[in-house]
Coordinates of C-alpha atoms in Angstrom, one line a residue:
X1 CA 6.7 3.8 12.5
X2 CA 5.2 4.4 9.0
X3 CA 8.2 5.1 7.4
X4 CA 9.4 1.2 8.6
X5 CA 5.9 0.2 7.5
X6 CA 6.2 1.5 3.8
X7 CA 9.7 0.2 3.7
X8 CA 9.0 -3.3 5.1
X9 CA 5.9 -3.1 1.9
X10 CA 8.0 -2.4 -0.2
X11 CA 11.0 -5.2 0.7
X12 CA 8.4 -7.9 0.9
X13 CA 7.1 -6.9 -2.6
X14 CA 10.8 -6.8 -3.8
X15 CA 11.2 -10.2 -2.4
X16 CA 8.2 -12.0 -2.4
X17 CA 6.4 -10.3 -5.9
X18 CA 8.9 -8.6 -8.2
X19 CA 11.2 -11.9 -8.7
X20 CA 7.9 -14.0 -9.9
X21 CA 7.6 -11.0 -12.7
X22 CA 10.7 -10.9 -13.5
X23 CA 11.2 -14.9 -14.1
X24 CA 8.3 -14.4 -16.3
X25 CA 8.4 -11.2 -18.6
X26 CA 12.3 -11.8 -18.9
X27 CA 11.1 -15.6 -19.9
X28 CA 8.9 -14.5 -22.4
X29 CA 10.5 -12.1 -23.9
X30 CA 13.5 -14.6 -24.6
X31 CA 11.3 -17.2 -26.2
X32 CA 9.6 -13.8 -28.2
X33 CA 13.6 -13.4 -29.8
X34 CA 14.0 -16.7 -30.2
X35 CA 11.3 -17.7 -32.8
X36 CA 11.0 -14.4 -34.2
X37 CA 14.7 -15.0 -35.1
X38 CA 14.2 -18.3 -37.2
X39 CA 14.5 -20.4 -34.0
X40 CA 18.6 -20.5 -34.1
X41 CA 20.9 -20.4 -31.7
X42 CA 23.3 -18.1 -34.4
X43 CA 20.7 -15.8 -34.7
X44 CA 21.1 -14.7 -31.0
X45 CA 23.5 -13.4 -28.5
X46 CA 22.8 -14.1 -24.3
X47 CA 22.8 -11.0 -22.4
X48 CA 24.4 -10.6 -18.7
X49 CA 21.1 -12.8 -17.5
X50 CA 21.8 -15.8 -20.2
X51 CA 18.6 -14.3 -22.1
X52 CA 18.7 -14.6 -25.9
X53 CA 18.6 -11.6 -28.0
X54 CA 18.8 -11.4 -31.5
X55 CA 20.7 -9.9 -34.3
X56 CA 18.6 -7.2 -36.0
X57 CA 18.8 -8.9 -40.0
X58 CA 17.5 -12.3 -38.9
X59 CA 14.0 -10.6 -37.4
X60 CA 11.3 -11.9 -39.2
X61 CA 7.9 -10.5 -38.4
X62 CA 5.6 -12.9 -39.9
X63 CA 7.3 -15.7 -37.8
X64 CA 4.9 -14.3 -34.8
X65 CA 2.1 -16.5 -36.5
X66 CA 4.6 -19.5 -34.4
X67 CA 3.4 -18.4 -31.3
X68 CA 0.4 -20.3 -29.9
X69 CA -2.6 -17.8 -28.6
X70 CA -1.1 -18.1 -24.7
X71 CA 2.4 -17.0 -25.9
X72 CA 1.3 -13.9 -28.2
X73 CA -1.1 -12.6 -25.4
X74 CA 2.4 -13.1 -22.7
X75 CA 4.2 -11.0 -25.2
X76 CA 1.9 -8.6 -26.2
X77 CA 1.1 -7.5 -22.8
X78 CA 4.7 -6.4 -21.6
X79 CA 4.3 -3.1 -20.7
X80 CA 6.8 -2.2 -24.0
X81 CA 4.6 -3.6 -26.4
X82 CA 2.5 -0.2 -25.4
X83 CA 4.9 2.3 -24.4
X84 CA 2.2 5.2 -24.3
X85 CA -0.1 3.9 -21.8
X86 CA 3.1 2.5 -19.7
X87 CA 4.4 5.9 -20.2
X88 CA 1.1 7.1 -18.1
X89 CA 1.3 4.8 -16.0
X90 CA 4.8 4.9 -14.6
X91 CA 4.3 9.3 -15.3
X92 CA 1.2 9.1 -13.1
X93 CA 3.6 7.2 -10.4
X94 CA 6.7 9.5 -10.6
X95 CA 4.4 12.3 -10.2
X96 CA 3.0 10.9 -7.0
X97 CA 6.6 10.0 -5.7
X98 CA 8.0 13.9 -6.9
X99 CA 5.1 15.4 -5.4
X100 CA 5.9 13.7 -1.7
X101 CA 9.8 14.7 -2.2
X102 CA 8.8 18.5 -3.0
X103 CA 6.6 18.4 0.4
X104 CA 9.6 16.9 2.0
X105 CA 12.7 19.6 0.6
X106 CA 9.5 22.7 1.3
X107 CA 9.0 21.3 5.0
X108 CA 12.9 21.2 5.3
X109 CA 13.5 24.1 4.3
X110 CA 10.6 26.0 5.9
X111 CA 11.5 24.1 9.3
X112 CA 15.2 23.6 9.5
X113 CA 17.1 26.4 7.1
X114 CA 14.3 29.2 7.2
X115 CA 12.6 29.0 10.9
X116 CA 16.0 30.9 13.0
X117 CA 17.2 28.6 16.0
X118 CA 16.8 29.8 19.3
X119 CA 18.2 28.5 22.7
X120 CA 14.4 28.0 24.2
X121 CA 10.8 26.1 23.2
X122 CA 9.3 28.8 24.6
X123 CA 9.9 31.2 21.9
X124 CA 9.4 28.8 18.9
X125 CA 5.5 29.6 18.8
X126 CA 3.5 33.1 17.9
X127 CA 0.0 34.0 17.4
X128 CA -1.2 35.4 14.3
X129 CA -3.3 38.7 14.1
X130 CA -6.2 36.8 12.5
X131 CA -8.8 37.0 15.1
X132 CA -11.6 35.0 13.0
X133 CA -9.5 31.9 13.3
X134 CA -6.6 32.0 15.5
X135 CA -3.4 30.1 14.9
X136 CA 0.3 30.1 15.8
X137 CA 3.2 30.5 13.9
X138 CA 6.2 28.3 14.0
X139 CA 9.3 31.4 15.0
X140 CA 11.9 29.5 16.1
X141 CA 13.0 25.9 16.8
X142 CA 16.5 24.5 19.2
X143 CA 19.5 23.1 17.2
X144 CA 18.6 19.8 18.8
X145 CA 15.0 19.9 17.4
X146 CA 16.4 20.7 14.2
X147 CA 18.7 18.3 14.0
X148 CA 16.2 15.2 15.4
X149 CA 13.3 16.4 12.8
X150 CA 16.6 16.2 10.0
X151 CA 17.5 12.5 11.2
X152 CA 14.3 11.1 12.4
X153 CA 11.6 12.5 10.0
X154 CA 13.1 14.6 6.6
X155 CA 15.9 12.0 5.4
X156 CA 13.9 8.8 6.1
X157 CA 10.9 10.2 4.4
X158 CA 13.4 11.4 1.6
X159 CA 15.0 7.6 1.3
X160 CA 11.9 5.8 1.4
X161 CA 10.0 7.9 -1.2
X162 CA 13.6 7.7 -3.4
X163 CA 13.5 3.8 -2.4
X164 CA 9.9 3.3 -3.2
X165 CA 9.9 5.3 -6.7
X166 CA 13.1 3.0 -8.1
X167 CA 11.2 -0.5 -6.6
X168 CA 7.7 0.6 -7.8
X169 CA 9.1 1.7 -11.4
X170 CA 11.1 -1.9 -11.3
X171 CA 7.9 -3.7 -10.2
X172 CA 5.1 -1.9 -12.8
X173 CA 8.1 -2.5 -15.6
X174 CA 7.8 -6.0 -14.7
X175 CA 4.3 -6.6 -14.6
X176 CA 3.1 -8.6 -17.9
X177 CA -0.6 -7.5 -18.0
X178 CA -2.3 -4.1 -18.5
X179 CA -4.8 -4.9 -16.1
X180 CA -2.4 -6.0 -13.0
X181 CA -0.3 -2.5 -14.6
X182 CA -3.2 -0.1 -13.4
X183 CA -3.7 -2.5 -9.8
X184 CA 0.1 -2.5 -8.8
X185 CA 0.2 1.3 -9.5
X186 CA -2.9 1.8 -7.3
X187 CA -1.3 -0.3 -4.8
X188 CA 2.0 1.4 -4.8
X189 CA 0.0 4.7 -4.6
X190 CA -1.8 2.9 -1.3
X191 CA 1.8 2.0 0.3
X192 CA 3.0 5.6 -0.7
X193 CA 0.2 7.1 1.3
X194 CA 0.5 5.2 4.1
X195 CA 1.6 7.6 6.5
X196 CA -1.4 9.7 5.8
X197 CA -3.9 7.3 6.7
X198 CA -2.1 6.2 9.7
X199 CA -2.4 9.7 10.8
X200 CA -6.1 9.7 10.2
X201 CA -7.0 6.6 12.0
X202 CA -4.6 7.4 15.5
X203 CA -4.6 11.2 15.6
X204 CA -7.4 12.3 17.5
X205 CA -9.1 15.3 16.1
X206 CA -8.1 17.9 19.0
X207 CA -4.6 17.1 17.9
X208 CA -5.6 17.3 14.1
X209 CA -7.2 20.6 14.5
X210 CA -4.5 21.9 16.9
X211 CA -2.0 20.7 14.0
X212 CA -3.9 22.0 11.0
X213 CA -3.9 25.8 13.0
X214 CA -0.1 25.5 13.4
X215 CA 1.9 27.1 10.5
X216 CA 5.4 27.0 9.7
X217 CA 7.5 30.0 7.9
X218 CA 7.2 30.4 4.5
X219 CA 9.6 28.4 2.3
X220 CA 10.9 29.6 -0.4
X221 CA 10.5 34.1 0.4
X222 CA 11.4 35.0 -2.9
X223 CA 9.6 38.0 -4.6
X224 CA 6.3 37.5 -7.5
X225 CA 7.6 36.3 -10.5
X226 CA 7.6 33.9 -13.5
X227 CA 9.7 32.0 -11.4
X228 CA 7.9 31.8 -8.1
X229 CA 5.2 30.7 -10.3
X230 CA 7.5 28.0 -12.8
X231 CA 8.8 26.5 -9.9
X232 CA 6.2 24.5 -8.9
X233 CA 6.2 22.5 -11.7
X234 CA 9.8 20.6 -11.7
X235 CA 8.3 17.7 -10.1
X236 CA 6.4 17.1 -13.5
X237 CA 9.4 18.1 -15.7
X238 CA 11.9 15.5 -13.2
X239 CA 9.3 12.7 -13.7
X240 CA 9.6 13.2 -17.6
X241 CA 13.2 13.1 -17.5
X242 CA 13.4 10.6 -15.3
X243 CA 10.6 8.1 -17.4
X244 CA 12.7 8.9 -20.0
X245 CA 16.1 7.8 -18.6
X246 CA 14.6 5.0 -16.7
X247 CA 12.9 3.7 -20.0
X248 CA 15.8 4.0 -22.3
X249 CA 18.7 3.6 -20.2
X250 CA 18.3 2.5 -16.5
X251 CA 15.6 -0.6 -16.2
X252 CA 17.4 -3.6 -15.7
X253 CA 13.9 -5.9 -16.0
X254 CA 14.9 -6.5 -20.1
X255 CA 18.2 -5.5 -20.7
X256 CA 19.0 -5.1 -24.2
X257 CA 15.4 -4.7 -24.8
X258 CA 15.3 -4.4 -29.3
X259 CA 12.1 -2.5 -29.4
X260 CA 10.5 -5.2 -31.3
X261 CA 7.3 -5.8 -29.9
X262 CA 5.1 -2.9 -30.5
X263 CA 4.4 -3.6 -34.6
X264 CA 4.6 -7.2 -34.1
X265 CA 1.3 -7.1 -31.4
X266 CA -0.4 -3.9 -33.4
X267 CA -2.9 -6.8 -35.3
X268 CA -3.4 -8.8 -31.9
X269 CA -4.6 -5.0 -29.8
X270 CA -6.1 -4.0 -33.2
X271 CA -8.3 -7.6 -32.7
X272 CA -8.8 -7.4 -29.2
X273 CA -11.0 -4.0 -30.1
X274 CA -12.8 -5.4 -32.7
X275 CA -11.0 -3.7 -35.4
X276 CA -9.6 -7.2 -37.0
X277 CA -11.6 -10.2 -37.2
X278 CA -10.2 -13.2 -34.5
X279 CA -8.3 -14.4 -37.6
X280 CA -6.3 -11.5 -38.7
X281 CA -4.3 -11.5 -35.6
X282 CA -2.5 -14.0 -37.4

């Protein structure tokens, strides 16, 4: 049930939120080449969305002072113009998403590849020797247990945490204000956890306890090591790489994007601090 919820989020922002971003960053950004190309057709070539680009020896920075106050604050709040604190922002996000797909491969393993299969429920539970708090151990599960926890619990978790990092990177990529940035990632982080506060609110608290003092065999039974230890962190080395690749080669939100914007807007962040008087954004 919360899987469908996150996913049926997600589609509705895909179809009723991201489009409205797109339309306008993409339509910002084209007027942004246009003018700061001389304003001529020549200057520019139309990418696969009919979106003008232009040719890197007609840029001309000082033609920014043709942009009217509403205009330069569009273009200097795409998320490029910044690419440190959108950098955070999308990290902070892939982190979360990694993070949920590192619970899901340890569950699956612990569950399905390490916990043997036995021909009975009654030998999949143990009790431990801890007498201060009792608990039972997860020994043994049936093929067909196995193989409904793979269908109906591991993969779709694994497909919407996959489907909700690519949408939410698309969406916060899109999103033409640092202040709405920061909101959408909060509110992806919201959808994301979903399933947890579902849980909360229609688990009752026997079940909850009896849950919390049920434990599954260990995942990964390697020895102590550097790399028992190094391990844990490839969900933080992944998002790197993948903000990396996502930035420079995958988004599709401003194909072709020249890199442009980030010197242009420097006066106008610089005046937004108080570090330029209102005039010298121009």
């Amino acid at each position: 049930m919360t899987f469908g919820m996150q996913i049926a989020a997600m589609v509705c922002i895909k179809v009723y939120v991201t489009p409205a971003h797109l339309h306008h960053i993409r339509d910002a950004y084209d007027k942004y080449e246009f003018i700061m190309h001389g304003s001529v057709e020549s200057h520019t070539y139309l990418t696969i969305h009919g979106e003008r680009r232009g040719f890197a020896e007609y840029f001309e920075p000082s033609l920014i002072a043709k942009l009217d106050d509403d205009e330069l604050a569009e273009m200097c709040n795409i998320p490029f113009s910044q690419i440190g604190f959108f950098a955070l922002v999308l990290f902070i996000w892939n982190i979360t998403c990694f993070s949920k797909m590192k619970l899901v491969i340890d569950s699956f393993v612990s569950l399905i590849i390490s916990t043997p299969t036995v021909s009975s429920m009654r030998e999949t539970l143990q009790d431990t020797v801890d007498e201060a708090r009792p608990r039972k151990i997860i020994t043994g599960l049936t093929a067909r247990v196995k193989i409904a926890l793979s269908v109906l619990v591991f993969f779709p978790w694994l497909i919407t945490t996959l489907f909700m990092l690519w949408l939410g990177c698309r969406w916060l990529t899109a999103t033409n204000d640092f202040g709405e940035l920061v909101l959408n990632a909060v509110a992806l982080e919201f959808i994301l956890q979903l399933k947890e506060l579902v849980y909360q609110a229609t688990v009752s608290e026997r079940n909850q306890r009896d849950l919390s003092n049920t434990l599954m065999t260990a995942s990964w039974k390697n020895q102590v090591g550097y790399i028992t230890f190094l391990i844990g962190i490839w969900p933080g080395v992944i998002a790197l790489l993948w903000i990396y690749l996502y930035i420079v080669h995958f988004q599709s939100v401003l194909v072709d994007y020249k890199w442009d914007i980030h010197d242009a807007c420097t006066p106008y962040h610089a005046a937004l601090l108080g570090r330029l008087p209102p005039g010298g954004v121009r």
